[in-house]
XYZ file of C-alpha atoms in Angstrom:
149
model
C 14.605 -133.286 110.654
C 13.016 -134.504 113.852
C 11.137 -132.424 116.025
C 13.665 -131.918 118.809
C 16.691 -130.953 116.388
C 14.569 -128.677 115.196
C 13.934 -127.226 117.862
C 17.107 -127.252 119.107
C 17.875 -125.469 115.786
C 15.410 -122.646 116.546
C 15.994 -122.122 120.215
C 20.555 -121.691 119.176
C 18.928 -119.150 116.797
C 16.711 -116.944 119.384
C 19.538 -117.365 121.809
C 21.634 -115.145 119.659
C 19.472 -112.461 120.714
C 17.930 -113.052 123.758
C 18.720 -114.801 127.025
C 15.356 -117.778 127.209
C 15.149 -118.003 131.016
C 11.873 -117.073 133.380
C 12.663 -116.617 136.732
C 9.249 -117.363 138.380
C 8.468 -116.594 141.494
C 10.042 -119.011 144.722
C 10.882 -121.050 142.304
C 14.164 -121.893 140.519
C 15.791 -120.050 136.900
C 14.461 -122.518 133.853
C 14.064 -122.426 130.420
C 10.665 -122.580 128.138
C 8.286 -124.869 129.111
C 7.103 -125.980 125.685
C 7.566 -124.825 121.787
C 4.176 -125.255 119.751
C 4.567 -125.415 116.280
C 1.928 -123.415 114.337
C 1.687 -124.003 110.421
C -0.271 -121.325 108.556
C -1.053 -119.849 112.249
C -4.880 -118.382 111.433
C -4.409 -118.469 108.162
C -1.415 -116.927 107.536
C 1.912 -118.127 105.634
C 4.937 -120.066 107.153
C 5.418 -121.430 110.379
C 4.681 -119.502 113.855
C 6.576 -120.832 117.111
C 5.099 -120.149 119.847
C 7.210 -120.989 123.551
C 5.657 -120.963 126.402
C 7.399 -119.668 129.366
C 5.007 -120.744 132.212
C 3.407 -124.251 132.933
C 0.069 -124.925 133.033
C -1.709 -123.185 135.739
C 1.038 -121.220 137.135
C -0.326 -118.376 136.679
C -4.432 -117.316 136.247
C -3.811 -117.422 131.964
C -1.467 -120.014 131.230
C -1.215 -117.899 127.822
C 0.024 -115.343 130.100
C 3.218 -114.707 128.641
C 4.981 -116.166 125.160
C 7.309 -115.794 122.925
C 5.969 -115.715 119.404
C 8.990 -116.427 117.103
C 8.434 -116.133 112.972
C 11.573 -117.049 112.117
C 11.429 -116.645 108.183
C 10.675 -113.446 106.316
C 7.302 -113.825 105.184
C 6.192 -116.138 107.652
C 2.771 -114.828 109.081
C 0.421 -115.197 112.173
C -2.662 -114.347 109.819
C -6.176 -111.902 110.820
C -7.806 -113.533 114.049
C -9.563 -111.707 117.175
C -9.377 -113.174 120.417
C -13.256 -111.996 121.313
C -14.109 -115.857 122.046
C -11.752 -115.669 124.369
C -12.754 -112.212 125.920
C -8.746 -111.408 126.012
C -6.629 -108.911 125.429
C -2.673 -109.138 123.909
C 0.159 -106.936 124.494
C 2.719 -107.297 121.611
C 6.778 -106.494 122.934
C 8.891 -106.458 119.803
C 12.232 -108.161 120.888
C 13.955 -108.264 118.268
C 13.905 -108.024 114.310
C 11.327 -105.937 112.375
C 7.399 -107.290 111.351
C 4.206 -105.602 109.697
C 1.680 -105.470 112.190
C -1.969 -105.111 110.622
C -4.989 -104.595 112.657
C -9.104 -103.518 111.820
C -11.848 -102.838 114.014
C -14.132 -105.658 111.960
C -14.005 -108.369 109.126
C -14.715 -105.670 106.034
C -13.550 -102.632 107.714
C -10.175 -100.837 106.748
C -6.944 -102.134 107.700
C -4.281 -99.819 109.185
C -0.437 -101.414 108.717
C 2.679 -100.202 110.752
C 5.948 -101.348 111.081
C 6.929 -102.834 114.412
C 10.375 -102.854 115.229
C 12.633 -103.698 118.327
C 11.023 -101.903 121.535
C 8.163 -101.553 119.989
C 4.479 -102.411 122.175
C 1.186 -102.689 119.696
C -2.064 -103.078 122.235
C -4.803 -105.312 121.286
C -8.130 -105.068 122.320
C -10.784 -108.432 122.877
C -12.368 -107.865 119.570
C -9.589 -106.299 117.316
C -8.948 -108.082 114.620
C -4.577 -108.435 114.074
C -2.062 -110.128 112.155
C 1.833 -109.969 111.620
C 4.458 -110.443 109.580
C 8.127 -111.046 109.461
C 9.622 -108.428 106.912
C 13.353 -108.743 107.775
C 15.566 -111.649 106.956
C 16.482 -111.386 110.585
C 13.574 -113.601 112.907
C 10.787 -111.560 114.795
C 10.704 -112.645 118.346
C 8.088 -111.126 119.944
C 7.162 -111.202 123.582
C 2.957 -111.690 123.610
C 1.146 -110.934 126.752
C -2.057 -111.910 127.055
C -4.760 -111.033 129.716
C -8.316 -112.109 130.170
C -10.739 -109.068 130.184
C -13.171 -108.731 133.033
Protein backbone atom coordinates (compact mmCIF):
# COMPACT_ATOMS: atom_id res chain seq x y z
CA UNK A 1 0.00 0.00 0.00
CA UNK A 2 1.37 3.41 -0.84
CA UNK A 3 1.91 5.96 1.56
CA UNK A 4 -1.05 8.22 0.81
CA UNK A 5 -3.76 5.28 0.81
CA UNK A 6 -2.51 4.58 3.82
CA UNK A 7 -2.94 7.36 5.13
CA UNK A 8 -6.02 7.97 3.80
CA UNK A 9 -6.85 4.61 5.48
CA UNK A 10 -5.83 5.90 8.93
CA UNK A 11 -7.18 9.40 8.84
CA UNK A 12 -11.30 7.51 7.63
CA UNK A 13 -10.41 5.56 10.82
CA UNK A 14 -9.68 8.58 13.43
CA UNK A 15 -12.49 10.40 11.74
CA UNK A 16 -14.89 7.95 13.22
CA UNK A 17 -14.14 9.47 16.40
CA UNK A 18 -13.03 12.74 16.13
CA UNK A 19 -13.62 15.75 13.90
CA UNK A 20 -9.45 16.50 12.39
CA UNK A 21 -9.82 20.27 11.89
CA UNK A 22 -7.60 23.24 13.74
CA UNK A 23 -9.06 26.39 13.54
CA UNK A 24 -5.95 28.65 13.96
CA UNK A 25 -6.06 31.87 14.66
CA UNK A 26 -7.10 34.67 11.52
CA UNK A 27 -6.67 32.08 9.57
CA UNK A 28 -9.02 29.68 7.74
CA UNK A 29 -10.60 25.86 9.18
CA UNK A 30 -7.93 23.06 7.71
CA UNK A 31 -7.03 19.78 8.28
CA UNK A 32 -3.50 18.19 9.63
CA UNK A 33 -0.62 19.54 8.31
CA UNK A 34 1.46 16.38 8.07
CA UNK A 35 1.25 12.50 9.34
CA UNK A 36 4.83 11.15 10.41
CA UNK A 37 5.12 7.66 10.46
CA UNK A 38 7.07 6.32 13.48
CA UNK A 39 8.18 2.51 13.41
CA UNK A 40 9.23 1.13 16.80
CA UNK A 41 8.75 4.94 18.09
CA UNK A 42 11.79 4.92 20.95
CA UNK A 43 11.95 1.62 21.02
CA UNK A 44 8.75 0.46 21.38
CA UNK A 45 6.51 -2.08 19.22
CA UNK A 46 4.26 -1.22 16.15
CA UNK A 47 3.81 1.81 14.40
CA UNK A 48 3.15 5.42 16.11
CA UNK A 49 1.39 8.21 13.85
CA UNK A 50 2.01 11.20 14.77
CA UNK A 51 -0.21 14.40 12.84
CA UNK A 52 0.71 17.50 13.16
CA UNK A 53 -1.87 20.10 13.42
CA UNK A 54 0.24 23.33 13.04
CA UNK A 55 2.92 24.25 10.33
CA UNK A 56 6.19 24.98 10.95
CA UNK A 57 6.68 28.02 12.95
CA UNK A 58 3.19 28.91 13.60
CA UNK A 59 3.41 28.80 16.78
CA UNK A 60 6.80 29.20 19.33
CA UNK A 61 7.00 24.87 19.42
CA UNK A 62 6.00 23.63 16.23
CA UNK A 63 5.52 20.30 18.42
CA UNK A 64 3.03 22.36 20.09
CA UNK A 65 0.13 20.33 19.63
CA UNK A 66 -0.32 16.53 17.96
CA UNK A 67 -2.19 13.90 17.65
CA UNK A 68 -0.42 10.71 18.57
CA UNK A 69 -2.50 7.85 17.01
CA UNK A 70 -1.41 3.91 17.90
CA UNK A 71 -3.76 2.45 15.96
CA UNK A 72 -3.12 -1.37 16.78
CA UNK A 73 -3.36 -2.98 20.19
CA UNK A 74 0.04 -3.45 21.22
CA UNK A 75 1.52 -0.87 19.26
CA UNK A 76 3.88 1.23 21.60
CA UNK A 77 5.63 4.70 21.84
CA UNK A 78 8.50 3.01 24.01
CA UNK A 79 10.57 4.74 27.48
CA UNK A 80 12.14 8.18 26.26
CA UNK A 81 12.50 11.63 28.30
CA UNK A 82 12.35 14.73 26.56
CA UNK A 83 15.27 16.39 29.01
CA UNK A 84 17.41 17.18 25.69
CA UNK A 85 14.80 19.00 24.76
CA UNK A 86 14.12 20.81 28.17
CA UNK A 87 10.16 20.15 27.40
CA UNK A 88 7.37 19.23 28.97
CA UNK A 89 4.13 16.97 27.43
CA UNK A 90 0.61 17.05 28.34
CA UNK A 91 -1.09 13.72 27.34
CA UNK A 92 -5.30 14.26 26.43
CA UNK A 93 -6.71 10.78 25.98
CA UNK A 94 -9.26 11.15 23.05
CA UNK A 95 -10.34 8.25 22.57
CA UNK A 96 -9.73 4.38 23.20
CA UNK A 97 -7.87 3.04 26.28
CA UNK A 98 -3.61 2.76 26.60
CA UNK A 99 -1.08 1.79 29.51
CA UNK A 100 0.74 4.73 30.34
CA UNK A 101 4.17 3.91 32.18
CA UNK A 102 6.37 6.50 33.59
CA UNK A 103 9.83 6.50 36.20
CA UNK A 104 11.68 9.20 37.64
CA UNK A 105 15.19 7.55 36.10
CA UNK A 106 16.60 4.68 33.83
CA UNK A 107 16.72 1.85 36.89
CA UNK A 108 14.21 3.36 39.09
CA UNK A 109 10.62 1.80 39.58
CA UNK A 110 8.03 2.08 37.08
CA UNK A 111 4.47 3.08 38.07
CA UNK A 112 1.68 1.84 35.21
CA UNK A 113 -1.96 3.26 34.96
CA UNK A 114 -4.54 2.93 32.65
CA UNK A 115 -5.42 5.97 30.59
CA UNK A 116 -8.67 6.10 29.20
CA UNK A 117 -10.92 8.68 27.27
CA UNK A 118 -10.69 12.18 29.21
CA UNK A 119 -7.97 11.23 30.76
CA UNK A 120 -4.66 14.06 31.13
CA UNK A 121 -1.15 12.26 32.35
CA UNK A 122 1.52 15.37 32.95
CA UNK A 123 5.02 14.91 32.01
CA UNK A 124 7.77 16.57 33.38
CA UNK A 125 11.39 17.54 31.21
CA UNK A 126 13.16 14.62 32.66
CA UNK A 127 10.42 11.91 33.28
CA UNK A 128 10.97 9.10 31.66
CA UNK A 129 7.24 7.71 29.76
CA UNK A 130 5.93 5.30 27.44
CA UNK A 131 2.43 4.02 26.18
CA UNK A 132 0.57 1.50 24.97
CA UNK A 133 -2.50 0.66 23.05
CA UNK A 134 -4.44 -2.06 25.16
CA UNK A 135 -7.85 -1.94 23.39
CA UNK A 136 -8.59 -3.25 19.96
CA UNK A 137 -10.14 0.14 19.50
CA UNK A 138 -7.04 2.92 18.32
CA UNK A 139 -5.61 5.37 21.06
CA UNK A 140 -5.72 8.84 19.74
CA UNK A 141 -4.20 10.95 21.96
CA UNK A 142 -3.94 14.69 21.88
CA UNK A 143 0.05 15.52 23.00
CA UNK A 144 0.88 18.97 24.07
CA UNK A 145 4.11 19.86 24.33
CA UNK A 146 5.77 23.02 25.89
CA UNK A 147 9.34 24.12 26.18
CA UNK A 148 10.36 24.68 29.89
CA UNK A 149 11.96 27.96 30.83
Amino acid sequence: MENQEKYDTLINTISKYINLHTIPFQKDERGYVRIDERKNMYGGKGIVYMLQMFAEKELANNRIGAYMVLLNKGDESGFHTHGDRNEEEIYLVIHGSGEYRERNGMDQTIRKRILQKGNIAVINSYGYHSIENINDEPLIIFAITTNVK
